[in-house]
Short mmCIF file of C-alpha atoms in Angstrom, two decimals:
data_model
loop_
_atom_site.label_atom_id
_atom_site.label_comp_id
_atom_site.label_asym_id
_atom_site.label_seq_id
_atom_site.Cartn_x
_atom_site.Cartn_y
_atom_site.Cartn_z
CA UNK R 1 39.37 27.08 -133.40
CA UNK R 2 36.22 28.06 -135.42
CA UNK R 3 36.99 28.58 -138.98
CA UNK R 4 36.56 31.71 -140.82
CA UNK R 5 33.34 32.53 -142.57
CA UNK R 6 34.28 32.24 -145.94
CA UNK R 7 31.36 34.44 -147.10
CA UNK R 8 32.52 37.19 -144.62
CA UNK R 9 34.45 40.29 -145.70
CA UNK R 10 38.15 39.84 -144.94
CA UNK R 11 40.08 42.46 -143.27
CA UNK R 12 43.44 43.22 -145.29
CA UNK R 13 45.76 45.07 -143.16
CA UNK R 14 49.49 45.87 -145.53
CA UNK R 15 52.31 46.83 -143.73
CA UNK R 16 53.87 49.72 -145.17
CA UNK R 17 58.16 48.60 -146.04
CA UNK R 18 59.04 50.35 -143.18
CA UNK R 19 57.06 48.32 -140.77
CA UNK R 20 57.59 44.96 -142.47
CA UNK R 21 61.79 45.77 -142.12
CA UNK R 22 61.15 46.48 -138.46
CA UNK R 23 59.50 42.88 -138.18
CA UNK R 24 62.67 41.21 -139.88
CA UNK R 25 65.22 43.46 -138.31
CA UNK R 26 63.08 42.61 -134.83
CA UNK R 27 63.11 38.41 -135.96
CA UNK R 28 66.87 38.69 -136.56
CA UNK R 29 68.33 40.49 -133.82
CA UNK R 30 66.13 38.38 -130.97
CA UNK R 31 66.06 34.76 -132.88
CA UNK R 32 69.20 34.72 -135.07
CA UNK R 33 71.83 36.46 -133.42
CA UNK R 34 74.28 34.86 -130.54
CA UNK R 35 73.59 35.99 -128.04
CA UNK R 36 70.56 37.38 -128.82
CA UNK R 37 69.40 40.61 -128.18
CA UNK R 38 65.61 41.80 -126.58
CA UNK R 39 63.96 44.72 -126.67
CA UNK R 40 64.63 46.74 -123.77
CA UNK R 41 61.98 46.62 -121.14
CA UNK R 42 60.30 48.54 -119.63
CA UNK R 43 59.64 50.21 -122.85
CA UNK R 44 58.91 53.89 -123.40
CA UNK R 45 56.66 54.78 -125.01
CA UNK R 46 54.91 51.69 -124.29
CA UNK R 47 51.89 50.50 -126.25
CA UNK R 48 49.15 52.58 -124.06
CA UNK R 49 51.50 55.94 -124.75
CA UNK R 50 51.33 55.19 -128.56
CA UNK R 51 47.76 54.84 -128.63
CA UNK R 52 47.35 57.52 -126.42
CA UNK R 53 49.74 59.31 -128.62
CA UNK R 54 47.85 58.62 -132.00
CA UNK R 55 44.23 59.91 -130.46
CA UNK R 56 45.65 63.11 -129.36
CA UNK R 57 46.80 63.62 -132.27
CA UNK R 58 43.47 62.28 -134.36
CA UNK R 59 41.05 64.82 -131.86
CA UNK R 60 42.46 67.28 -133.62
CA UNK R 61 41.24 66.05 -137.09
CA UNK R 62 38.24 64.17 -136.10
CA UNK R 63 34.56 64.38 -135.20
CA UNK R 64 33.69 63.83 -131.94
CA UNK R 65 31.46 60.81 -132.57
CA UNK R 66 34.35 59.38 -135.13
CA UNK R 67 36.79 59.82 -131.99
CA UNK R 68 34.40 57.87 -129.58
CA UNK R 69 34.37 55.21 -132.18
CA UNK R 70 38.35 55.22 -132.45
CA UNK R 71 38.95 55.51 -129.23
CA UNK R 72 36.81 52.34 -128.12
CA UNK R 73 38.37 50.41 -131.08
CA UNK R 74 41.92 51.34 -129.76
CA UNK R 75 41.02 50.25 -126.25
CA UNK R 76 39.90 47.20 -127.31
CA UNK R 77 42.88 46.64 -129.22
CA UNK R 78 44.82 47.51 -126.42
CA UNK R 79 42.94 44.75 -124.09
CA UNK R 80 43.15 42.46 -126.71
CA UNK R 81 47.69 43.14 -126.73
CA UNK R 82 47.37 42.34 -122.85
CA UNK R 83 45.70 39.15 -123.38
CA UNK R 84 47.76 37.62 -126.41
CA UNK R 85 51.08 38.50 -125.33
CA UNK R 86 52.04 35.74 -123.69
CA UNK R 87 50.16 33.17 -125.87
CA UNK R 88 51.33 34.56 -129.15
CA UNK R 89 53.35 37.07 -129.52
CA UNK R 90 56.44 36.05 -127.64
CA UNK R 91 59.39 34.65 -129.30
CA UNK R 92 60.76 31.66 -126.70
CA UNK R 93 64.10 33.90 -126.05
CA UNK R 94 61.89 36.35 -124.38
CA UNK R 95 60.20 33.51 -122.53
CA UNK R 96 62.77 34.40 -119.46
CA UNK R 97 62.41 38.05 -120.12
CA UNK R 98 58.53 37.72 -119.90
CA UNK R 99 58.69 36.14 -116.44
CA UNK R 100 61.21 38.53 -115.03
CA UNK R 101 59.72 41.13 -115.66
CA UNK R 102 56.04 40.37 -114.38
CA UNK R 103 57.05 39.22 -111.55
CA UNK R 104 58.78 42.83 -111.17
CA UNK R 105 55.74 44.66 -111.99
CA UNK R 106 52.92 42.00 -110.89
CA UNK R 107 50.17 44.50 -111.06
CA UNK R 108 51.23 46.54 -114.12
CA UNK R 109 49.45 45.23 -117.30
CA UNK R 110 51.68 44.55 -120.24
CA UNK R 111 50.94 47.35 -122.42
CA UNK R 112 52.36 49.65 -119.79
CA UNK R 113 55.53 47.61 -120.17
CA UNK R 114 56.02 46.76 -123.27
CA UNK R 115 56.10 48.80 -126.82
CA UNK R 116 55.73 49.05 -130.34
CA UNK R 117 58.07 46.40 -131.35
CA UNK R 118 55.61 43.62 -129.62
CA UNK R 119 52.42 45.46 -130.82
CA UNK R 120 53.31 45.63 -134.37
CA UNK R 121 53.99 41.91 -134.26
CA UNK R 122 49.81 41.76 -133.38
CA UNK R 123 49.38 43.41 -136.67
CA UNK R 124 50.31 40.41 -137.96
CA UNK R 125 48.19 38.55 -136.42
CA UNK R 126 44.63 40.49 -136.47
CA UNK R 127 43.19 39.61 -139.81
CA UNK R 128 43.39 36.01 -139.05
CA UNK R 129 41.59 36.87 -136.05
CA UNK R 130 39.15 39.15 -136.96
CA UNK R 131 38.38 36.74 -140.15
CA UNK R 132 36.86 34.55 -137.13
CA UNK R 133 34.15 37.86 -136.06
CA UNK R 134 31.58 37.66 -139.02
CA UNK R 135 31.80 41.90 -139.34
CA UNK R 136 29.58 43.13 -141.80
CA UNK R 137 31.36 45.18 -144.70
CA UNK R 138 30.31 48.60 -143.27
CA UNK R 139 32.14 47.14 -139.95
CA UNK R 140 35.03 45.70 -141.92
CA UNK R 141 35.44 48.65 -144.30
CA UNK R 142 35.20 51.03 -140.89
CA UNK R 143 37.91 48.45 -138.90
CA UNK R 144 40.20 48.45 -141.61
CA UNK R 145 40.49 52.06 -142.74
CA UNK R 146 41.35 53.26 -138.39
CA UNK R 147 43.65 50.42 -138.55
CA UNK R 148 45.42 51.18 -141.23
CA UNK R 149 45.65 55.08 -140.56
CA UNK R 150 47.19 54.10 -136.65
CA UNK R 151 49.50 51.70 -139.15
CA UNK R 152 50.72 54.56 -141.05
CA UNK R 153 51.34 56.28 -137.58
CA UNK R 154 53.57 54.21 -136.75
CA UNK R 155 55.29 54.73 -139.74
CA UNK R 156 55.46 58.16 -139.59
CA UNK R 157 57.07 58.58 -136.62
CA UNK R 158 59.39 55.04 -136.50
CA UNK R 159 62.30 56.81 -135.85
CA UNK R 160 60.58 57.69 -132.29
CA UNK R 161 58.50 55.00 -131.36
CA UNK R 162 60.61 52.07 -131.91
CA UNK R 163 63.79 51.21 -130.58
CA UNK R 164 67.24 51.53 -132.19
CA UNK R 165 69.20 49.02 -130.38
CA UNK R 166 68.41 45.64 -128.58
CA UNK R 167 70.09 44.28 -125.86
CA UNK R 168 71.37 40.84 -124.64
CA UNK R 169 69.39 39.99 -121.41
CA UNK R 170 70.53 39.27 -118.24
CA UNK R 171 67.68 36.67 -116.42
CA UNK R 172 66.64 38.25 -113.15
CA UNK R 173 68.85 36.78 -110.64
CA UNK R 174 67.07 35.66 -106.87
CA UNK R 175 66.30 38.42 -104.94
CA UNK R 176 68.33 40.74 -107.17
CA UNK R 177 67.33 43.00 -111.00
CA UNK R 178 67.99 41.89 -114.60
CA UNK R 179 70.47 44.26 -115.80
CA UNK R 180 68.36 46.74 -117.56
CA UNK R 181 66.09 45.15 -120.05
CA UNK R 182 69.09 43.16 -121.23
CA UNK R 183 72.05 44.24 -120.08
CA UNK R 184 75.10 47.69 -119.71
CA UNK R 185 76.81 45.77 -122.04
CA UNK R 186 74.57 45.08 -124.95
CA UNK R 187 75.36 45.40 -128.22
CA UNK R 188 73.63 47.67 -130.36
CA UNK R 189 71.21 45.58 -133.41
CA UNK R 190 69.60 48.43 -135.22
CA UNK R 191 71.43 47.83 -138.58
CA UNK R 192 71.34 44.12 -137.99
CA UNK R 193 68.20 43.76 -140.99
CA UNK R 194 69.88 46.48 -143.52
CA UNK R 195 71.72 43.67 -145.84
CA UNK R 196 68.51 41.72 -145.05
CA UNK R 197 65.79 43.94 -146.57
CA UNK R 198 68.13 46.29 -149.33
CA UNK R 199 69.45 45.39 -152.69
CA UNK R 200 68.02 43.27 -155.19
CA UNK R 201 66.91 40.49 -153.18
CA UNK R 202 65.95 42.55 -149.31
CA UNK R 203 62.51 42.00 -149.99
CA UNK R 204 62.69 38.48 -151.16
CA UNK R 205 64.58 37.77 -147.67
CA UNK R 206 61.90 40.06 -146.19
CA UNK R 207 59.04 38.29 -147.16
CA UNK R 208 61.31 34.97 -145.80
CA UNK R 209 62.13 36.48 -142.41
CA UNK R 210 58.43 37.46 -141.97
CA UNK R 211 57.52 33.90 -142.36
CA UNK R 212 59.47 32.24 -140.24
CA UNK R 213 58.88 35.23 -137.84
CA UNK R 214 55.54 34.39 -137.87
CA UNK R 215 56.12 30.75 -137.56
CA UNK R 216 58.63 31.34 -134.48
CA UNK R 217 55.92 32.60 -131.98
CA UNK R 218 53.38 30.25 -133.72
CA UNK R 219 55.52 27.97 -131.69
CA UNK R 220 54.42 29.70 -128.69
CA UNK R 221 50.88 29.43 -129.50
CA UNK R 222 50.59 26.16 -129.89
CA UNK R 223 52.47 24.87 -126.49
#
């Protein structure tokens, strides 16, 4: 890969504490626990209702041309989650998942299946990538501030965009359905982060998880 222009203005993109405990509480229940649990799937909303979502609710507070703008930006952004799923932002327990359910849907692109939980992990991963694009600062200053408003979003309304409780998954059997997205019996992982990211070391274990969060589906990338 082509190494960011140094010169270049850098895109910062902070996740507010909310959104950084739904990374570790997401890296915990799918990598740590046994068995592990997956997000459900098909998700709803799933990442094209949350975008769709967040520019309803920005027409009513934004210039038309400003909306054009946001709306092309979120599209793109929305491509860009259908091409990188599978490359990068997969852990390799959802590997199975992944390949069940495409070949259930064959047709239906992956933000129409999947949700918030995967997209946020892309949040993660966008100002390495757009460090690679060369924006100029009006660009970058523009990029960052829609970014970070959809960010804060998703924030806002957590408690109904994300989900409370993973599941373990069943693997499609031959000819037959994966039980749900992972299973009737699944156990419920929405408290699994609280000990995690509260007291008076959570965010020293937060800022831990992240990492090897990141480094789990970094895995991914590079096989």
């Amino acid at each position: 890969l082509e190494a960011a222009d140094e010169t270049a203005p850098q895109i910062k993109l902070p996740l507010p504490f909310t959104l950084k405990k739904q990374l570790v509480d997401d890296w915990e229940s799918i990598s740590q626990m046994d068995p592990h649990m997956l997000v459900t799937l098909p998700r709803k909303p799933t990442v094209s209702d949350v975008i769709s979502e967040f520019l309803e609710f920005k027409a009513k507070r934004t210039s038309t041309a400003k909306q054009q703008h946001l709306t092309e930006l979120l599209e793109g952004l929305r491509i860009y989650f259908d091409n990188s799923l599978p490359v990068i932002l997969l852990y390799p327990q959802e590997r199975q998942q992944f390949a069940d359910i495409t070949k259930q849907h064959p047709d239906v692109p992956v933000s129409k299946i999947y949700g918030a939980e995967h997209l946020l992990r892309l949040f993660t991963k966008l100002p390495h990538v757009l460090g690679k694009a060369r924006l100029a600062s009006v660009e970058s200053a523009q990029l960052q501030t829609n970014l970070g408003e959809f960010l804060k979003y998703l924030q806002k309304n957590h408690a109904t965009i994300f989900l409370k409780n993973y599941e373990e998954y069943t693997p499609l059997a031959e000819g037959g359905e994966a039980s749900g997205g992972g299973g009737a019996a699944g156990a419920s992982s929405s408290g699994n982060g609280k000990e995690a990211s509260e007291g008076g070391e959570g965010k020293d274990s937060e800022d831990g998880a992240e990492d090897e969060e990141a480094d789990g589906m970094d895995t991914e990338e590079a096989a």
